[in-house]
Structures are given as C-alpha cells and as structure tokens.
Amino acid sequence: MEISIIGAGYVGLVTGVCFAELGHDVMLVDNNKEKIAMLKAGKSPIYEPGLEPLITKSIKNKKLHFSTSIPQAVKFAQSIFVAVNTPPRQDGTADLSFVATVSKEIALAMDGYRLIVDKSTVPVHTGEKVAETIKRYNKHKVDFDVASNPEFLREGSAIDDTLYPDRIVIGVSNKRSAKILREIYAPIKSKFVETDINSAEIIKHASNSFLALKISFSNSLAHICELAGADVEEVTHGMGLDKRIGKSFLNAGIGYGGSCFPKDVAAFIGISDKLGYDFKILKTVEDVNMDQRKSFIKKVEDTLWVLKDKTVGVLGLAFKPNTDDMRSAPSIDIIETLKAEGAKIKAYDPQATQNAKQIIKNITYCKNPYEVAKNADALLILTEWDEFKELDLDKICKQMASPIVIDGRNIFQKSEMEAKGFVYKSIGR
Ligand code: UDX
Ligand code: UDX
C-alpha cells in the first residue's frame, strides 16, 4: 500500500521505515529541509539502533521516498499519517498548532478520498478538531476519514517496538477506515484494539501516565527502603513477579525524562482539569519525579560536603540508554545545579555528547569513562549504558582523587563496589 507520513522525527521516521520494511511504499515528509536532505543521502538524523541500515535498504528497494511537500504526500497516498511534534506549552497542555497547520494543508491538497491518521500524541477530542478543520478547507469536497493510531515505541528499541508491538490501537469512526488500517498492519502479528477515536486518544495518555506512575511509585519506595534499611531492588523484584503488577517500569533511579513521559503526564493533567476532573494522582507522580532529581543532588552534597572546586565526573547524559536524545534528561538539572554550586564537571556519554553540548555549556566533555574518572572527587552514574556496566572498576578506583561513586541507576552491587574500595551510594538500598 502507499502511505505518506508527515513529520520525520523519532516517531514518523521509525514508523515510515518500519512500514517500508513491511512492504509498503512510503513517502516521508518534513518541513526541515536539512533533515530531508540527510535522509535522501541515507543518513539518519537521530541515533536509533538499527535504523540507518533500514533507511539505506528501503531507499535502495525504492520503498522509501522523501519530500518537503505536503501536496506531494497527499498525491502519493490514500493514507496519510500525521506524526508532527506536539510540544508542551507553558501551562503543560499540548501545543497543537503543527497538527492544525498540517491538517489544513492536507485538506487543501485532497483531490479524492483520503484517510488521515493521527500518530502524534494528542489530547482527547483532537480527532474531532482535525475532522472539522479538514471539512472546512476541503476545497474539492471529497470524502475523507480521520482516525487515531497512537504509537508506543520507546527510543532505543523503537524498531522492535514498532514491528513487534504488544498491541496495535486504532480509533476509528467507521468500517472503511478500520479496514484500511487493518490492511496496513496485516503483516504484523499482534493484538488489535479497535475502538472509537476518543478512547484511542486516551489510551495513549493513560498508558504513558500509568508507566510514569509505576516509576514514581518505585522512587517513593526507594525512600522508604533507605529509611527502613531495605533494598528497593529486592522489593520491586518481589512485587514484579506478581503478574498483576508486572516486572517492568519498576526501576527506581533519578526519575523519568525524555520527550514523552514529562510532556504526556502534564498534558493529561491539563486535559483532566479542562474536562472538570482533578487528576490528583498524576500531580503527585510529577512531584515525586522532580523530587527525585533533588534528592540525588542532596546525596551528592551530603557525600562531598562542599562542592566548590570539587571535580565531579558524570557518566551518562541521555535520558535513557541507546539514544542520543537529551530532551528533559534528568542529567541537565543535576549538572546545572552542581555547576551553580561551584563544582567542575567532566562528562561522557556514548551517543548524546553532540546534543548535550547544545544544552549543557561550560563543562568538560570527555572521550571515555576513564578520562572522566581521572582525578575526579566523585563519579555520578546518570544513564545505565551497558558500556558502564563493563568498566574496569579497579582502574577507575585508582585514577580517582577520591573513590566515590554515586549511582543514580543502581547498575552496580553495593557489596562488590565496597570490596573494591569505593564509597558507593545508590538509590533505595
Ligand atoms: C513527536 C511528539 O513529541 C510525540 O508526542 C508524538 O507522539 C509524535 O511526534 P517526535 O517524533 O519525537 O515525537 O518529535 P520530533 O522528533 O520533534 O519530530 C517531529 C517532526 O515533525 C520534526 O522532524 C519536524 O521538523 C516535523 N514537522 C513539524 C513538520 O514536518 N511540519 C510541521 O509543521 C511541524
Ligand atoms: C515512552 C513510552 O515507553 C513509549 O511507549 C512511548 O511511545 C514514548 O514514551 P521513551 O520515553 O522512549 O518511551 O522511553 P522509556 O523507556 O519509556 O523511558 C522513559 C523514562 O523513564 C526514561 O528516562 C527512563 O530512564 C525512565 N525509567 C523507565 C525509569 O526511571 N524507570 C523504569 O523502570 C523505566
């Protein structure tokens, strides 16, 4: 089938490449000319494992096309997926201006039936607004449908999440659009949830908010464990084996970041307020998440006493491993606070350094973890990259001015670290 995707960011690009992998003919459109030029040359504008080889392969097979023109995309395919960004506004609610502009441009270019599918994370009732907009600018008065098809891909495992999802959710208003979407996804073996558009839109916000809630719950547990002399890893392991609770997303740490959880929890609170319900639990989820960064900073302050002129090494800057994404990364707040207190920061991340340099200034970016550790008064672990789990810890210990490790992601065992001579602090144990 022919499919167009508007917005070649993390979501649109991965979705487009995976559709091409499934055998569809895909046109990816973005208004960022440099991004499109890069993609045409077979280069991925983002670091995502396995993505670039699939881009080159699909270009070669002529399954993947790129453009900066929405009219061209509308001409190319009957199904048009919208995956432009929906950034948070000052009050936390989603800015839908890109979705609105793109909807209008699609409508103006439609010369026959089109299915417009929203992939971006949007507040409930956006489908209705998109349909109204398209109706308003539908010059040729052609037939059209609007549908919702939220994505659940995680950065770092985006391709697998797209090709082997736990479920595919489609929100539709009639059988015609459901049939097209089922055909598009036919090659994927997965549970299919077909529902109304409003429910599909809420499924996305509810899923991300619930996962954020699990993380904040574990982070609260971590405090209880520290106060009570228990180990949060043991506690969440014991809880997670209960299938009703589930093992995933119970890792305590420095809190969630990224382009989705902080934005989506805030947006869901905003939607609820607007609808007339005070979603108190989610407000606490946010508070606990922000407190987690502060309590980590306090741990550093308590351990190092005076921060002025201390050298603090940081391993990991990205908001999670296997990505170069720095959006809402906890490392930003943590480093800025320590810097403001006079600490000298040396940092290393396997992939996010380029992006980090645009955001975190006046620190020393190092080429490897050992350079970070050299003469450092403490080493902080802020992202759980596999590379850090395999470090030569004896070498690190010898190189440091004082062998203190404060691990925000619990990647090491306390007993092993202490046996090696480190002062080792982690979260909730
Ligand atoms: C974004 C949202 O953050 C997420 O909530 C939603 O589910 C999908 O879209 P992401 O793909 O990570 O996720 O965003 P981003 O990487 O910023 O990509 C959006 C792309 O759309 C950018 O490449 C941007 O240039 C493009 N865009 C934006 C357009 O082509 N036209 C526009 O009018 C606006
Ligand atoms: C998330 C959702 O998982 C995905 O379904 C949605 O489509 C987009 O948003 P993403 O933000 O890419 O994906 O990464 P995710 O793996 O969910 O991690 C988000 C944040 O939560 C990271 O900062 C991570 O470090 C943190 N996290 C995750 C924890 O602190 N503990 C955990 O147990 C899991």
Short mmCIF file of C-alpha atoms and ligand atoms in Angstrom, two decimals:
data_model
loop_
_atom_site.label_atom_id
_atom_site.label_comp_id
_atom_site.label_asym_id
_atom_site.label_seq_id
_atom_site.Cartn_x
_atom_site.Cartn_y
_atom_site.Cartn_z
CA MET A 1 0.00 0.00 0.00
CA GLU A 2 1.05 3.61 -0.43
CA ILE A 3 1.44 5.54 2.79
CA SER A 4 2.53 9.12 3.46
CA ILE A 5 3.87 10.29 6.78
CA ILE A 6 4.06 13.96 7.74
CA GLY A 7 6.80 14.63 10.28
CA ALA A 8 10.05 12.64 10.05
CA GLY A 9 11.05 12.90 13.73
CA TYR A 10 11.64 9.95 16.06
CA VAL A 11 8.09 8.72 15.67
CA GLY A 12 7.41 9.48 11.99
CA LEU A 13 10.79 8.28 10.76
CA VAL A 14 10.73 4.98 12.64
CA THR A 15 7.10 4.37 11.65
CA GLY A 16 7.85 5.13 8.00
CA VAL A 17 10.94 2.92 7.89
CA CYS A 18 9.02 0.06 9.52
CA PHE A 19 6.09 0.42 7.09
CA ALA A 20 8.62 0.20 4.23
CA GLU A 21 10.09 -2.89 5.92
CA LEU A 22 6.60 -4.43 5.90
CA GLY A 23 6.50 -3.93 2.12
CA HIS A 24 4.54 -0.67 1.83
CA ASP A 25 5.59 2.27 -0.37
CA VAL A 26 6.25 5.14 1.95
CA MET A 27 6.73 8.87 1.47
CA LEU A 28 8.17 10.71 4.45
CA VAL A 29 7.61 14.46 4.54
CA ASP A 30 9.23 17.02 6.79
CA ASN A 31 9.42 20.80 6.59
CA ASN A 32 13.02 20.65 7.78
CA LYS A 33 14.98 20.72 4.50
CA GLU A 34 18.30 19.64 6.07
CA LYS A 35 16.64 16.61 7.64
CA ILE A 36 15.16 15.55 4.30
CA ALA A 37 18.49 16.10 2.51
CA MET A 38 20.25 13.95 5.08
CA LEU A 39 17.63 11.20 4.78
CA LYS A 40 17.85 11.25 0.99
CA ALA A 41 21.58 10.61 1.39
CA GLY A 42 20.74 7.54 3.51
CA LYS A 43 21.82 9.14 6.78
CA SER A 44 19.71 9.02 9.95
CA PRO A 45 19.32 12.38 11.71
CA ILE A 46 18.93 10.51 15.03
CA TYR A 47 20.81 7.72 16.75
CA GLU A 48 18.49 4.73 17.00
CA PRO A 49 19.94 1.20 16.91
CA GLY A 50 19.35 -0.50 13.55
CA LEU A 51 17.61 2.48 11.94
CA GLU A 52 20.21 3.67 9.43
CA PRO A 53 20.71 0.29 7.72
CA LEU A 54 16.93 0.02 7.25
CA ILE A 55 16.80 3.54 5.76
CA THR A 56 19.52 2.70 3.21
CA LYS A 57 17.93 -0.66 2.42
CA SER A 58 14.48 0.84 1.77
CA ILE A 59 15.88 3.68 -0.34
CA LYS A 60 17.67 1.07 -2.46
CA ASN A 61 14.50 -1.01 -2.80
CA LYS A 62 12.62 2.18 -3.76
CA LYS A 63 10.21 1.64 -0.85
CA LEU A 64 11.10 4.88 0.90
CA HIS A 65 10.75 8.36 -0.62
CA PHE A 66 11.32 11.76 0.92
CA SER A 67 9.85 15.18 0.32
CA THR A 68 9.27 18.57 1.91
CA SER A 69 5.90 18.99 0.20
CA ILE A 70 2.59 18.08 1.84
CA PRO A 71 0.68 18.33 -1.51
CA GLN A 72 3.12 15.76 -2.93
CA ALA A 73 2.45 13.48 0.05
CA VAL A 74 -1.31 13.84 -0.38
CA LYS A 75 -0.99 12.96 -4.05
CA PHE A 76 1.25 9.97 -3.27
CA ALA A 77 -1.02 8.03 -0.92
CA GLN A 78 -4.57 7.39 0.21
CA SER A 79 -3.47 7.04 3.85
CA ILE A 80 -1.68 9.96 5.43
CA PHE A 81 -0.19 9.60 8.91
CA VAL A 82 0.46 12.77 10.91
CA ALA A 83 3.49 12.48 13.22
CA VAL A 84 4.48 16.10 13.81
CA ASN A 85 5.51 17.16 17.28
CA THR A 86 3.01 18.29 19.90
CA PRO A 87 5.26 20.20 22.32
CA PRO A 88 4.14 21.31 25.77
CA ARG A 89 3.02 24.90 26.25
CA GLN A 90 3.90 26.94 29.34
CA ASP A 91 0.92 25.51 31.26
CA GLY A 92 1.75 21.90 30.31
CA THR A 93 -1.07 21.48 27.79
CA ALA A 94 -0.12 20.31 24.27
CA ASP A 95 0.57 22.83 21.53
CA LEU A 96 -1.44 21.52 18.60
CA SER A 97 -0.54 24.25 16.12
CA PHE A 98 1.56 21.91 13.94
CA VAL A 99 -1.25 19.34 13.83
CA ALA A 100 -3.70 22.12 12.88
CA THR A 101 -1.48 23.55 10.10
CA VAL A 102 -0.72 20.13 8.65
CA SER A 103 -4.45 19.19 8.70
CA LYS A 104 -5.31 22.35 6.75
CA GLU A 105 -2.57 21.74 4.18
CA ILE A 106 -3.69 18.15 3.70
CA ALA A 107 -7.30 19.29 3.18
CA LEU A 108 -6.31 21.90 0.61
CA ALA A 109 -4.44 19.27 -1.43
CA MET A 110 -7.04 16.46 -1.33
CA ASP A 111 -8.40 15.52 -4.75
CA GLY A 112 -10.12 12.26 -3.76
CA TYR A 113 -10.83 10.06 -0.70
CA ARG A 114 -8.13 10.23 1.97
CA LEU A 115 -7.67 8.64 5.40
CA ILE A 116 -5.90 10.98 7.80
CA VAL A 117 -4.38 9.09 10.71
CA ASP A 118 -3.11 10.84 13.77
CA LYS A 119 0.07 9.23 15.18
CA SER A 120 1.22 12.14 17.32
CA THR A 121 0.26 12.07 20.99
CA VAL A 122 -2.69 14.41 21.26
CA PRO A 123 -5.38 15.29 23.79
CA VAL A 124 -8.75 13.59 23.58
CA HIS A 125 -11.09 15.33 21.06
CA THR A 126 -8.21 16.24 18.71
CA GLY A 127 -9.61 13.81 16.12
CA GLU A 128 -12.86 15.78 16.12
CA LYS A 129 -10.97 19.06 15.67
CA VAL A 130 -8.86 17.61 12.86
CA ALA A 131 -12.04 16.40 11.10
CA GLU A 132 -13.63 19.87 11.48
CA THR A 133 -10.50 21.54 10.08
CA ILE A 134 -10.32 19.19 7.11
CA LYS A 135 -14.01 19.69 6.39
CA ARG A 136 -13.51 23.47 6.45
CA TYR A 137 -10.63 23.52 3.94
CA ASN A 138 -11.79 20.56 1.82
CA LYS A 139 -11.79 22.56 -1.44
CA HIS A 140 -12.89 19.72 -3.72
CA LYS A 141 -15.49 18.42 -1.23
CA VAL A 142 -14.04 14.92 -1.37
CA ASP A 143 -14.79 12.11 1.05
CA PHE A 144 -12.37 11.58 3.95
CA ASP A 145 -11.96 9.81 7.30
CA VAL A 146 -9.95 10.69 10.36
CA ALA A 147 -8.51 8.00 12.63
CA SER A 148 -6.25 7.76 15.64
CA ASN A 149 -3.37 5.28 15.79
CA PRO A 150 -1.16 6.10 18.78
CA GLU A 151 2.42 4.83 18.88
CA PHE A 152 4.00 3.08 21.83
CA LEU A 153 7.61 2.90 20.64
CA ARG A 154 10.43 3.51 23.07
CA GLU A 155 13.57 5.25 21.96
CA GLY A 156 16.47 2.82 21.87
CA SER A 157 14.20 -0.11 20.94
CA ALA A 158 11.93 1.77 18.55
CA ILE A 159 12.18 -0.62 15.60
CA ASP A 160 11.42 -3.76 17.60
CA ASP A 161 8.61 -1.96 19.45
CA THR A 162 7.07 -1.00 16.10
CA LEU A 163 7.48 -4.32 14.33
CA TYR A 164 6.64 -6.49 17.37
CA PRO A 165 4.22 -4.40 19.44
CA ASP A 166 2.20 -5.67 22.44
CA ARG A 167 -0.86 -4.23 20.75
CA ILE A 168 -1.94 -2.01 17.89
CA VAL A 169 -4.57 0.54 18.81
CA ILE A 170 -6.80 2.13 16.21
CA GLY A 171 -9.52 4.67 16.89
CA VAL A 172 -11.99 4.87 14.02
CA SER A 173 -15.42 6.22 13.24
CA ASN A 174 -16.42 3.70 10.55
CA LYS A 175 -15.65 0.32 8.96
CA ARG A 176 -13.97 1.84 5.89
CA SER A 177 -11.11 3.39 7.85
CA ALA A 178 -10.80 0.32 10.10
CA LYS A 179 -10.40 -1.90 7.02
CA ILE A 180 -7.59 0.25 5.60
CA LEU A 181 -5.72 0.36 8.90
CA ARG A 182 -6.09 -3.39 9.42
CA GLU A 183 -4.67 -3.94 5.90
CA ILE A 184 -1.70 -1.68 6.61
CA TYR A 185 -0.89 -3.60 9.79
CA ALA A 186 -1.78 -7.06 8.42
CA PRO A 187 1.88 -8.24 8.25
CA ILE A 188 2.28 -7.62 11.99
CA LYS A 189 1.09 -10.36 14.32
CA SER A 190 -0.21 -8.54 17.36
CA LYS A 191 -3.34 -7.94 19.42
CA PHE A 192 -5.57 -5.42 17.68
CA VAL A 193 -7.64 -2.93 19.65
CA GLU A 194 -10.30 -1.28 17.51
CA THR A 195 -12.17 1.45 19.32
CA ASP A 196 -13.63 4.94 18.95
CA ILE A 197 -11.29 7.88 18.36
CA ASN A 198 -11.73 9.48 21.81
CA SER A 199 -10.86 6.21 23.57
CA ALA A 200 -7.80 5.62 21.37
CA GLU A 201 -6.52 9.10 22.19
CA ILE A 202 -6.99 8.47 25.91
CA ILE A 203 -5.32 5.02 25.71
CA LYS A 204 -2.06 6.76 24.76
CA HIS A 205 -2.10 9.34 27.53
CA ALA A 206 -3.33 6.79 30.07
CA SER A 207 -0.61 4.27 29.15
CA ASN A 208 2.26 6.73 29.42
CA SER A 209 0.84 8.23 32.63
CA PHE A 210 0.44 4.79 34.19
CA LEU A 211 4.04 3.84 33.34
CA ALA A 212 5.20 7.16 34.84
CA LEU A 213 3.13 6.33 37.92
CA LYS A 214 4.87 2.96 38.27
CA ILE A 215 8.26 4.72 38.16
CA SER A 216 7.24 7.35 40.73
CA PHE A 217 5.83 4.61 42.96
CA SER A 218 9.19 2.80 42.87
CA ASN A 219 11.03 6.03 43.54
CA SER A 220 8.85 6.64 46.61
CA LEU A 221 9.51 3.07 47.70
CA ALA A 222 13.25 3.76 47.35
CA HIS A 223 12.97 6.45 50.04
CA ILE A 224 11.09 4.10 52.34
CA CYS A 225 13.73 1.40 51.76
CA GLU A 226 16.58 3.78 52.57
CA LEU A 227 14.85 4.88 55.76
CA ALA A 228 13.95 1.35 56.78
CA GLY A 229 17.21 -0.35 55.84
CA ALA A 230 15.74 -2.42 53.00
CA ASP A 231 16.74 -2.82 49.33
CA VAL A 232 14.37 -1.38 46.72
CA GLU A 233 15.72 -3.76 44.04
CA GLU A 234 14.68 -6.73 46.20
CA VAL A 235 11.32 -5.16 46.96
CA THR A 236 10.42 -4.36 43.32
CA HIS A 237 11.65 -7.81 42.24
CA GLY A 238 9.39 -9.41 44.81
CA MET A 239 6.46 -7.24 43.73
CA GLY A 240 7.04 -7.54 40.00
CA LEU A 241 6.77 -11.33 39.95
CA ASP A 242 3.07 -10.88 40.66
CA LYS A 243 1.66 -10.86 37.12
CA ARG A 244 -0.96 -8.31 38.13
CA ILE A 245 1.85 -5.85 38.91
CA GLY A 246 4.42 -6.85 36.28
CA LYS A 247 8.21 -6.53 36.38
CA SER A 248 8.77 -3.65 34.01
CA PHE A 249 8.99 0.05 34.78
CA LEU A 250 9.68 -0.51 38.46
CA ASN A 251 13.31 0.68 38.36
CA ALA A 252 13.99 3.34 40.94
CA GLY A 253 16.53 5.97 39.92
CA ILE A 254 16.80 9.68 39.22
CA GLY A 255 13.30 9.84 37.74
CA TYR A 256 11.89 9.70 34.25
CA GLY A 257 12.81 12.13 31.47
CA GLY A 258 12.57 12.12 27.69
CA SER A 259 10.24 13.66 25.19
CA CYS A 260 7.14 11.73 26.27
CA PHE A 261 6.54 10.99 29.95
CA PRO A 262 7.07 14.53 31.32
CA LYS A 263 5.07 16.04 28.45
CA ASP A 264 2.29 13.45 28.43
CA VAL A 265 1.71 13.41 32.19
CA ALA A 266 1.49 17.22 32.18
CA ALA A 267 -0.84 17.16 29.18
CA PHE A 268 -3.11 14.52 30.75
CA ILE A 269 -3.38 16.61 33.92
CA GLY A 270 -4.27 19.61 31.73
CA ILE A 271 -6.90 17.65 29.78
CA SER A 272 -8.45 16.36 33.00
CA ASP A 273 -8.58 19.85 34.51
CA LYS A 274 -10.23 21.16 31.35
CA LEU A 275 -12.79 18.36 31.44
CA GLY A 276 -13.54 19.16 35.09
CA TYR A 277 -11.66 16.40 36.94
CA ASP A 278 -8.73 16.94 39.26
CA PHE A 279 -6.37 14.02 38.45
CA LYS A 280 -4.58 14.27 41.81
CA ILE A 281 -2.56 11.06 41.49
CA LEU A 282 -0.81 12.36 38.39
CA LYS A 283 0.09 15.66 40.06
CA THR A 284 1.88 13.62 42.73
CA VAL A 285 3.56 11.47 40.07
CA GLU A 286 5.09 14.69 38.68
CA ASP A 287 6.12 16.00 42.11
CA VAL A 288 7.78 12.72 43.08
CA ASN A 289 9.63 12.68 39.76
CA MET A 290 11.07 16.18 40.18
CA ASP A 291 11.94 15.48 43.86
CA GLN A 292 13.98 12.50 42.74
CA ARG A 293 16.49 14.78 40.98
CA LYS A 294 16.68 16.99 44.07
CA SER A 295 17.24 14.09 46.46
CA PHE A 296 20.01 12.78 44.18
CA ILE A 297 21.69 16.21 44.28
CA LYS A 298 21.33 16.18 48.07
CA LYS A 299 23.07 12.80 48.15
CA VAL A 300 25.99 14.31 46.22
CA GLU A 301 26.10 17.34 48.53
CA ASP A 302 25.93 15.19 51.68
CA THR A 303 28.76 12.98 50.43
CA LEU A 304 31.09 15.67 49.08
CA TRP A 305 30.24 18.32 51.72
CA VAL A 306 31.49 21.47 49.93
CA LEU A 307 31.07 21.33 46.17
CA LYS A 308 33.09 24.41 45.27
CA ASP A 309 36.18 23.40 43.27
CA LYS A 310 35.40 19.69 43.56
CA THR A 311 35.71 17.73 40.31
CA VAL A 312 32.58 15.71 39.64
CA GLY A 313 32.62 13.14 36.86
CA VAL A 314 29.36 12.25 35.12
CA LEU A 315 28.79 9.02 33.23
CA GLY A 316 25.69 9.19 31.03
CA LEU A 317 23.81 12.26 29.81
CA ALA A 318 20.99 10.90 27.61
CA PHE A 319 17.59 10.47 29.32
CA LYS A 320 17.96 6.70 28.86
CA PRO A 321 20.45 4.30 27.24
CA ASN A 322 20.67 3.55 23.50
CA THR A 323 19.63 7.00 22.40
CA ASP A 324 21.28 10.36 21.75
CA ASP A 325 18.16 12.16 22.97
CA MET A 326 18.66 14.82 25.65
CA ARG A 327 15.06 16.07 25.83
CA SER A 328 14.09 16.54 29.52
CA ALA A 329 17.06 14.42 30.59
CA PRO A 330 17.49 14.46 34.40
CA SER A 331 21.24 15.00 33.78
CA ILE A 332 20.53 18.60 32.72
CA ASP A 333 19.03 19.73 36.07
CA ILE A 334 21.54 17.72 38.10
CA ILE A 335 24.61 19.08 36.29
CA GLU A 336 23.34 22.67 36.23
CA THR A 337 22.73 22.61 40.00
CA LEU A 338 26.14 21.13 40.80
CA LYS A 339 27.77 23.66 38.46
CA ALA A 340 25.97 26.52 40.18
CA GLU A 341 27.39 25.29 43.47
CA GLY A 342 30.91 25.61 42.05
CA ALA A 343 31.68 22.01 41.06
CA LYS A 344 33.81 21.36 37.97
CA ILE A 345 32.03 18.85 35.78
CA LYS A 346 33.59 16.31 33.43
CA ALA A 347 31.14 14.18 31.46
CA TYR A 348 30.89 11.34 28.97
CA ASP A 349 28.01 9.77 27.08
CA PRO A 350 28.43 7.12 24.34
CA GLN A 351 25.98 8.85 21.96
CA ALA A 352 24.45 12.03 23.37
CA THR A 353 27.54 14.28 23.64
CA GLN A 354 26.80 16.26 20.48
CA ASN A 355 23.24 17.03 21.59
CA ALA A 356 24.34 17.66 25.18
CA LYS A 357 26.87 20.28 24.03
CA GLN A 358 23.98 22.41 22.74
CA ILE A 359 22.27 22.32 26.15
CA ILE A 360 24.89 21.98 28.88
CA LYS A 361 27.67 24.55 28.50
CA ASN A 362 30.92 25.15 30.37
CA ILE A 363 31.68 21.59 31.32
CA THR A 364 34.44 19.30 30.02
CA TYR A 365 33.24 16.64 27.60
CA CYS A 366 35.48 13.57 27.71
CA LYS A 367 36.18 10.85 25.18
CA ASN A 368 35.73 7.90 27.53
CA PRO A 369 34.77 7.00 31.12
CA TYR A 370 38.39 6.70 32.25
CA GLU A 371 39.14 10.28 31.24
CA VAL A 372 36.09 11.31 33.32
CA ALA A 373 37.28 9.34 36.35
CA LYS A 374 40.84 10.72 36.29
CA ASN A 375 41.33 12.94 39.37
CA ALA A 376 37.58 13.15 40.00
CA ASP A 377 36.37 13.60 43.57
CA ALA A 378 33.22 11.64 42.75
CA LEU A 379 31.69 9.79 39.85
CA LEU A 380 27.95 10.04 39.17
CA ILE A 381 26.09 7.50 37.03
CA LEU A 382 23.12 9.16 35.38
CA THR A 383 22.33 6.79 32.47
CA GLU A 384 22.59 2.99 32.62
CA TRP A 385 24.50 2.36 29.37
CA ASP A 386 25.79 -1.25 29.10
CA GLU A 387 29.27 0.18 28.48
CA PHE A 388 29.35 1.42 32.09
CA LYS A 389 28.43 -1.99 33.49
CA GLU A 390 31.58 -3.43 31.92
CA LEU A 391 34.09 -0.84 33.14
CA ASP A 392 37.44 -1.81 34.64
CA LEU A 393 36.48 -0.65 38.12
CA ASP A 394 39.91 -1.26 39.63
CA LYS A 395 41.40 1.12 37.05
CA ILE A 396 38.67 3.69 37.77
CA CYS A 397 39.22 3.41 41.52
CA LYS A 398 42.97 4.02 41.19
CA GLN A 399 42.53 7.03 38.89
CA MET A 400 40.09 8.96 41.07
CA ALA A 401 41.15 11.63 43.57
CA SER A 402 38.70 10.03 45.98
CA PRO A 403 36.88 6.82 45.02
CA ILE A 404 33.26 7.89 45.49
CA VAL A 405 30.58 6.54 43.14
CA ILE A 406 27.01 7.84 43.39
CA ASP A 407 24.93 5.62 41.18
CA GLY A 408 21.61 7.12 40.07
CA ARG A 409 20.64 3.97 38.18
CA ASN A 410 21.69 1.14 40.53
CA ILE A 411 23.92 -0.56 37.96
CA PHE A 412 26.42 -1.98 40.46
CA GLN A 413 26.18 -4.22 43.53
CA LYS A 414 26.90 -2.40 46.77
CA SER A 415 28.98 -5.23 48.28
CA GLU A 416 31.18 -5.55 45.16
CA MET A 417 31.80 -1.82 44.96
CA GLU A 418 32.69 -1.61 48.63
CA ALA A 419 35.01 -4.60 48.32
CA LYS A 420 36.85 -2.74 45.56
CA GLY A 421 37.39 0.20 47.89
CA PHE A 422 34.72 2.58 46.67
CA VAL A 423 32.45 4.71 48.80
CA TYR A 424 29.31 3.65 46.97
CA LYS A 425 25.87 5.24 47.22
CA SER A 426 22.88 4.26 45.13
CA ILE A 427 19.11 4.63 45.17
CA GLY A 428 16.92 2.90 47.73
CA ARG A 429 19.41 0.42 49.11
C1 UDX B 1 6.51 13.88 18.36
C2 UDX B 1 5.79 14.17 19.67
O1 UDX B 1 6.76 14.62 20.61
C3 UDX B 1 5.09 12.96 20.17
O2 UDX B 1 4.30 13.29 21.28
C4 UDX B 1 4.19 12.44 19.15
O3 UDX B 1 3.65 11.22 19.57
C5 UDX B 1 4.85 12.30 17.80
O4 UDX B 1 5.59 13.43 17.45
P1 UDX B 1 8.88 13.00 17.87
O5 UDX B 1 8.76 12.21 16.62
O6 UDX B 1 9.88 12.57 18.88
O7 UDX B 1 7.51 12.95 18.62
O8 UDX B 1 9.06 14.55 17.53
P2 UDX B 1 10.18 15.24 16.65
O9 UDX B 1 11.41 14.38 16.65
O10 UDX B 1 10.24 16.66 17.08
O11 UDX B 1 9.59 15.13 15.17
C6 UDX B 1 8.60 15.92 14.60
C7 UDX B 1 8.97 16.21 13.17
O12 UDX B 1 7.90 16.89 12.51
C8 UDX B 1 10.21 17.09 13.01
O13 UDX B 1 11.13 16.46 12.16
C9 UDX B 1 9.67 18.39 12.41
O14 UDX B 1 10.60 19.01 11.54
C10 UDX B 1 8.44 17.89 11.68
N1 UDX B 1 7.42 18.92 11.45
C11 UDX B 1 6.94 19.67 12.47
C12 UDX B 1 6.92 19.10 10.17
O15 UDX B 1 7.34 18.43 9.22
N2 UDX B 1 5.95 20.03 9.97
C13 UDX B 1 5.46 20.80 10.96
O16 UDX B 1 4.59 21.64 10.72
C14 UDX B 1 5.98 20.61 12.26
C1 UDX B 2 7.98 6.19 26.35
C2 UDX B 2 6.98 5.00 26.33
O1 UDX B 2 7.57 3.87 26.97
C3 UDX B 2 6.58 4.67 24.90
O2 UDX B 2 5.60 3.64 24.91
C4 UDX B 2 6.01 5.94 24.27
O3 UDX B 2 5.62 5.71 22.97
C5 UDX B 2 7.02 7.06 24.32
O4 UDX B 2 7.40 7.29 25.68
P1 UDX B 2 10.59 6.54 25.90
O5 UDX B 2 10.37 7.89 26.51
O6 UDX B 2 11.31 6.43 24.62
O7 UDX B 2 9.19 5.78 25.70
O8 UDX B 2 11.44 5.65 26.96
P2 UDX B 2 11.08 4.76 28.22
O9 UDX B 2 11.84 3.50 28.10
O10 UDX B 2 9.64 4.64 28.44
O11 UDX B 2 11.72 5.60 29.42
C6 UDX B 2 11.23 6.87 29.80
C7 UDX B 2 11.96 7.36 31.04
O12 UDX B 2 11.60 6.59 32.19
C8 UDX B 2 13.49 7.30 30.96
O13 UDX B 2 14.03 8.49 31.49
C9 UDX B 2 13.86 6.12 31.81
O14 UDX B 2 15.13 6.25 32.39
C10 UDX B 2 12.77 6.18 32.87
N1 UDX B 2 12.51 4.88 33.51
C11 UDX B 2 11.98 3.86 32.79
C12 UDX B 2 12.77 4.72 34.87
O15 UDX B 2 13.23 5.65 35.56
N2 UDX B 2 12.46 3.50 35.45
C13 UDX B 2 11.93 2.46 34.75
O16 UDX B 2 11.68 1.41 35.35
C14 UDX B 2 11.69 2.65 33.38
#
